[in-house]
Amino acid sequence: MTLWGAVVLAATICLALKAVGYLVPAKVLEEPRAARISDLLTVALLAALVAVQTLGSGQAVVVDARVPALLIAAGLLWMRQSFLVVVVAAAAVAALLRLAGLAS
């Protein structure tokens, strides 16, 4: 299978899955368990994305300036700082660590 064939197949599966979602009765989606699962699934997917983008480099796990920057960002979010402050502080930490040569 070519790359374009895989892309078309994945798009078709996604479209079919979305179409099936419209067939689910509203009563099922309004249950507390379904709402809780969908909320937790969103958080889990976002956490996985952050972990892969922070620690991944190709097929290897890399610990570099992104990890301390992520820890600073998590701490600032925990302290309820604004998103702009979090982004600027995390970027500054990563840049300073790379400039100092402590984490490439």
mmCIF file of N, CA and C in Angstrom, residues 34-100:
data_model
loop_
_atom_site.group_PDB
_atom_site.id
_atom_site.type_symbol
_atom_site.label_atom_id
_atom_site.label_comp_id
_atom_site.label_asym_id
_atom_site.label_seq_id
_atom_site.Cartn_x
_atom_site.Cartn_y
_atom_site.Cartn_z
ATOM 1 N N ALA A 34 -20.485 8.096 30.684
ATOM 2 C CA ALA A 34 -19.996 8.453 29.344
ATOM 3 C C ALA A 34 -19.380 9.853 29.339
ATOM 4 N N ALA A 35 -19.999 10.788 30.050
ATOM 5 C CA ALA A 35 -19.455 12.149 30.122
ATOM 6 C C ALA A 35 -18.113 12.154 30.848
ATOM 7 N N ARG A 36 -17.997 11.381 31.931
ATOM 8 C CA ARG A 36 -16.750 11.325 32.686
ATOM 9 C C ARG A 36 -15.636 10.685 31.853
ATOM 10 N N ILE A 37 -15.982 9.631 31.124
ATOM 11 C CA ILE A 37 -14.989 8.964 30.278
ATOM 12 C C ILE A 37 -14.508 9.898 29.176
ATOM 13 N N SER A 38 -15.414 10.620 28.551
ATOM 14 C CA SER A 38 -14.996 11.529 27.473
ATOM 15 C C SER A 38 -14.135 12.668 28.017
ATOM 16 N N ASP A 39 -14.442 13.160 29.216
ATOM 17 C CA ASP A 39 -13.607 14.201 29.822
ATOM 18 C C ASP A 39 -12.213 13.670 30.137
ATOM 19 N N LEU A 40 -12.134 12.488 30.729
ATOM 20 C CA LEU A 40 -10.840 11.917 31.086
ATOM 21 C C LEU A 40 -10.046 11.504 29.858
ATOM 22 N N LEU A 41 -10.731 11.071 28.814
ATOM 23 C CA LEU A 41 -10.049 10.675 27.581
ATOM 24 C C LEU A 41 -9.362 11.882 26.941
ATOM 25 N N THR A 42 -10.016 13.022 26.982
ATOM 26 C CA THR A 42 -9.423 14.237 26.442
ATOM 27 C C THR A 42 -8.142 14.608 27.192
ATOM 28 N N VAL A 43 -8.188 14.527 28.510
ATOM 29 C CA VAL A 43 -7.014 14.852 29.320
ATOM 30 C C VAL A 43 -5.892 13.848 29.058
ATOM 31 N N ALA A 44 -6.236 12.569 28.949
ATOM 32 C CA ALA A 44 -5.224 11.538 28.718
ATOM 33 C C ALA A 44 -4.548 11.721 27.355
ATOM 34 N N LEU A 45 -5.323 12.039 26.334
ATOM 35 C CA LEU A 45 -4.737 12.261 25.007
ATOM 36 C C LEU A 45 -3.831 13.492 24.990
ATOM 37 N N LEU A 46 -4.250 14.546 25.664
ATOM 38 C CA LEU A 46 -3.413 15.744 25.727
ATOM 39 C C LEU A 46 -2.122 15.474 26.503
ATOM 40 N N ALA A 47 -2.213 14.728 27.594
ATOM 41 C CA ALA A 47 -1.019 14.380 28.369
ATOM 42 C C ALA A 47 -0.067 13.519 27.552
ATOM 43 N N ALA A 48 -0.610 12.592 26.780
ATOM 44 C CA ALA A 48 0.233 11.747 25.929
ATOM 45 C C ALA A 48 0.929 12.584 24.858
ATOM 46 N N LEU A 49 0.209 13.530 24.278
ATOM 47 C CA LEU A 49 0.809 14.399 23.271
ATOM 48 C C LEU A 49 1.946 15.226 23.862
ATOM 49 N N VAL A 50 1.733 15.770 25.051
ATOM 50 C CA VAL A 50 2.782 16.561 25.709
ATOM 51 C C VAL A 50 3.988 15.687 26.012
ATOM 52 N N ALA A 51 3.765 14.471 26.500
ATOM 53 C CA ALA A 51 4.878 13.574 26.828
ATOM 54 C C ALA A 51 5.676 13.206 25.587
ATOM 55 N N VAL A 52 4.992 12.902 24.491
ATOM 56 C CA VAL A 52 5.691 12.525 23.261
ATOM 57 C C VAL A 52 6.468 13.707 22.694
ATOM 58 N N GLN A 53 5.877 14.879 22.703
ATOM 59 C CA GLN A 53 6.559 16.045 22.157
ATOM 60 C C GLN A 53 7.718 16.494 23.044
ATOM 61 N N THR A 54 7.634 16.236 24.348
ATOM 62 C CA THR A 54 8.691 16.653 25.259
ATOM 63 C C THR A 54 9.851 15.671 25.275
ATOM 64 N N LEU A 55 9.550 14.389 25.316
ATOM 65 C CA LEU A 55 10.588 13.381 25.502
ATOM 66 C C LEU A 55 10.996 12.669 24.225
ATOM 67 N N GLY A 56 10.257 12.846 23.156
ATOM 68 C CA GLY A 56 10.542 12.086 21.953
ATOM 69 C C GLY A 56 11.392 12.833 20.951
ATOM 70 N N SER A 57 12.267 12.063 20.323
ATOM 71 C CA SER A 57 13.063 12.574 19.213
ATOM 72 C C SER A 57 13.287 11.403 18.276
ATOM 73 N N GLY A 58 12.447 11.282 17.279
ATOM 74 C CA GLY A 58 12.502 10.113 16.405
ATOM 75 C C GLY A 58 12.038 8.888 17.166
ATOM 76 N N GLN A 59 12.883 7.879 17.224
ATOM 77 C CA GLN A 59 12.550 6.645 17.937
ATOM 78 C C GLN A 59 13.192 6.595 19.328
ATOM 79 N N ALA A 60 13.828 7.666 19.763
ATOM 80 C CA ALA A 60 14.549 7.666 21.029
ATOM 81 C C ALA A 60 13.871 8.580 22.047
ATOM 82 N N VAL A 61 14.135 8.298 23.308
ATOM 83 C CA VAL A 61 13.694 9.164 24.397
ATOM 84 C C VAL A 61 14.865 10.088 24.740
ATOM 85 N N VAL A 62 14.601 11.396 24.708
ATOM 86 C CA VAL A 62 15.655 12.380 24.917
ATOM 87 C C VAL A 62 15.246 13.305 26.059
ATOM 88 N N VAL A 63 16.157 13.480 27.011
ATOM 89 C CA VAL A 63 15.927 14.432 28.095
ATOM 90 C C VAL A 63 16.842 15.623 27.829
ATOM 91 N N ASP A 64 16.226 16.745 27.473
ATOM 92 C CA ASP A 64 16.991 17.948 27.172
ATOM 93 C C ASP A 64 16.319 19.148 27.824
ATOM 94 N N ALA A 65 16.463 20.310 27.262
ATOM 95 C CA ALA A 65 15.945 21.547 27.862
ATOM 96 C C ALA A 65 14.422 21.586 27.916
ATOM 97 N N ARG A 66 13.778 20.726 27.153
ATOM 98 C CA ARG A 66 12.313 20.726 27.160
ATOM 99 C C ARG A 66 11.735 20.226 28.478
ATOM 100 N N VAL A 67 12.443 19.315 29.143
ATOM 101 C CA VAL A 67 11.917 18.754 30.392
ATOM 102 C C VAL A 67 11.869 19.801 31.511
ATOM 103 N N PRO A 68 12.957 20.525 31.809
ATOM 104 C CA PRO A 68 12.839 21.581 32.827
ATOM 105 C C PRO A 68 11.832 22.664 32.431
ATOM 106 N N ALA A 69 11.749 22.972 31.148
ATOM 107 C CA ALA A 69 10.767 23.969 30.700
ATOM 108 C C ALA A 69 9.351 23.485 30.975
ATOM 109 N N LEU A 70 9.110 22.193 30.735
ATOM 110 C CA LEU A 70 7.787 21.627 31.012
ATOM 111 C C LEU A 70 7.486 21.653 32.509
ATOM 112 N N LEU A 71 8.486 21.364 33.336
ATOM 113 C CA LEU A 71 8.281 21.406 34.785
ATOM 114 C C LEU A 71 7.978 22.825 35.269
ATOM 115 N N ILE A 72 8.670 23.803 34.707
ATOM 116 C CA ILE A 72 8.381 25.209 35.040
ATOM 117 C C ILE A 72 6.964 25.563 34.614
ATOM 118 N N ALA A 73 6.588 25.162 33.411
ATOM 119 C CA ALA A 73 5.239 25.451 32.916
ATOM 120 C C ALA A 73 4.183 24.796 33.796
ATOM 121 N N ALA A 74 4.411 23.549 34.201
ATOM 122 C CA ALA A 74 3.444 22.861 35.066
ATOM 123 C C ALA A 74 3.327 23.570 36.414
ATOM 124 N N GLY A 75 4.458 23.988 36.967
ATOM 125 C CA GLY A 75 4.419 24.708 38.237
ATOM 126 C C GLY A 75 3.679 26.031 38.142
ATOM 127 N N LEU A 76 3.916 26.754 37.067
ATOM 128 C CA LEU A 76 3.216 28.039 36.888
ATOM 129 C C LEU A 76 1.724 27.834 36.653
ATOM 130 N N LEU A 77 1.368 26.780 35.921
ATOM 131 C CA LEU A 77 -0.057 26.496 35.740
ATOM 132 C C LEU A 77 -0.704 26.093 37.059
ATOM 133 N N TRP A 78 0.044 25.349 37.872
ATOM 134 C CA TRP A 78 -0.474 24.949 39.175
ATOM 135 C C TRP A 78 -0.699 26.178 40.060
ATOM 136 N N MET A 79 0.151 27.200 39.881
ATOM 137 C CA MET A 79 -0.001 28.450 40.639
ATOM 138 C C MET A 79 -1.023 29.387 39.990
ATOM 139 N N ARG A 80 -1.671 28.903 38.939
ATOM 140 C CA ARG A 80 -2.742 29.645 38.249
ATOM 141 C C ARG A 80 -2.255 30.933 37.586
ATOM 142 N N GLN A 81 -1.088 30.879 36.975
ATOM 143 C CA GLN A 81 -0.579 32.017 36.211
ATOM 144 C C GLN A 81 -1.264 32.049 34.846
ATOM 145 N N SER A 82 -1.206 33.179 34.193
ATOM 146 C CA SER A 82 -1.832 33.292 32.883
ATOM 147 C C SER A 82 -1.039 32.484 31.854
ATOM 148 N N PHE A 83 -1.712 32.105 30.794
ATOM 149 C CA PHE A 83 -1.091 31.254 29.780
ATOM 150 C C PHE A 83 0.113 31.930 29.138
ATOM 151 N N LEU A 84 0.018 33.232 28.917
ATOM 152 C CA LEU A 84 1.124 33.969 28.310
ATOM 153 C C LEU A 84 2.367 33.928 29.200
ATOM 154 N N VAL A 85 2.180 34.084 30.498
ATOM 155 C CA VAL A 85 3.300 34.014 31.440
ATOM 156 C C VAL A 85 3.916 32.623 31.415
ATOM 157 N N VAL A 86 3.090 31.605 31.360
ATOM 158 C CA VAL A 86 3.568 30.218 31.339
ATOM 159 C C VAL A 86 4.410 29.963 30.097
ATOM 160 N N VAL A 87 3.919 30.374 28.942
ATOM 161 C CA VAL A 87 4.634 30.127 27.686
ATOM 162 C C VAL A 87 5.954 30.884 27.657
ATOM 163 N N VAL A 88 5.936 32.146 28.040
ATOM 164 C CA VAL A 88 7.159 32.950 28.016
ATOM 165 C C VAL A 88 8.191 32.400 29.011
ATOM 166 N N ALA A 89 7.759 32.031 30.196
ATOM 167 C CA ALA A 89 8.695 31.503 31.195
ATOM 168 C C ALA A 89 9.290 30.173 30.754
ATOM 169 N N ALA A 90 8.476 29.290 30.210
ATOM 170 C CA ALA A 90 8.993 27.999 29.755
ATOM 171 C C ALA A 90 9.961 28.176 28.597
ATOM 172 N N ALA A 91 9.646 29.062 27.673
ATOM 173 C CA ALA A 91 10.550 29.316 26.553
ATOM 174 C C ALA A 91 11.859 29.934 27.042
ATOM 175 N N ALA A 92 11.775 30.830 28.013
ATOM 176 C CA ALA A 92 12.983 31.461 28.551
ATOM 177 C C ALA A 92 13.860 30.438 29.264
ATOM 178 N N VAL A 93 13.252 29.537 30.030
ATOM 179 C CA VAL A 93 14.030 28.502 30.725
ATOM 180 C C VAL A 93 14.741 27.614 29.716
ATOM 181 N N ALA A 94 14.028 27.164 28.692
ATOM 182 C CA ALA A 94 14.647 26.302 27.679
ATOM 183 C C ALA A 94 15.766 27.041 26.952
ATOM 184 N N ALA A 95 15.526 28.304 26.614
ATOM 185 C CA ALA A 95 16.554 29.072 25.897
ATOM 186 C C ALA A 95 17.782 29.302 26.757
ATOM 187 N N LEU A 96 17.595 29.634 28.013
ATOM 188 C CA LEU A 96 18.732 29.872 28.899
ATOM 189 C C LEU A 96 19.534 28.605 29.159
ATOM 190 N N LEU A 97 18.848 27.475 29.309
ATOM 191 C CA LEU A 97 19.560 26.212 29.504
ATOM 192 C C LEU A 97 20.370 25.837 28.257
ATOM 193 N N ARG A 98 19.779 26.062 27.095
ATOM 194 C CA ARG A 98 20.515 25.761 25.868
ATOM 195 C C ARG A 98 21.686 26.721 25.663
ATOM 196 N N LEU A 99 21.479 27.992 26.013
ATOM 197 C CA LEU A 99 22.558 28.982 25.897
ATOM 198 C C LEU A 99 23.723 28.651 26.828
ATOM 199 N N ALA A 100 23.388 28.182 28.024
ATOM 200 C CA ALA A 100 24.433 27.824 28.994
ATOM 201 C C ALA A 100 25.077 26.478 28.683
#
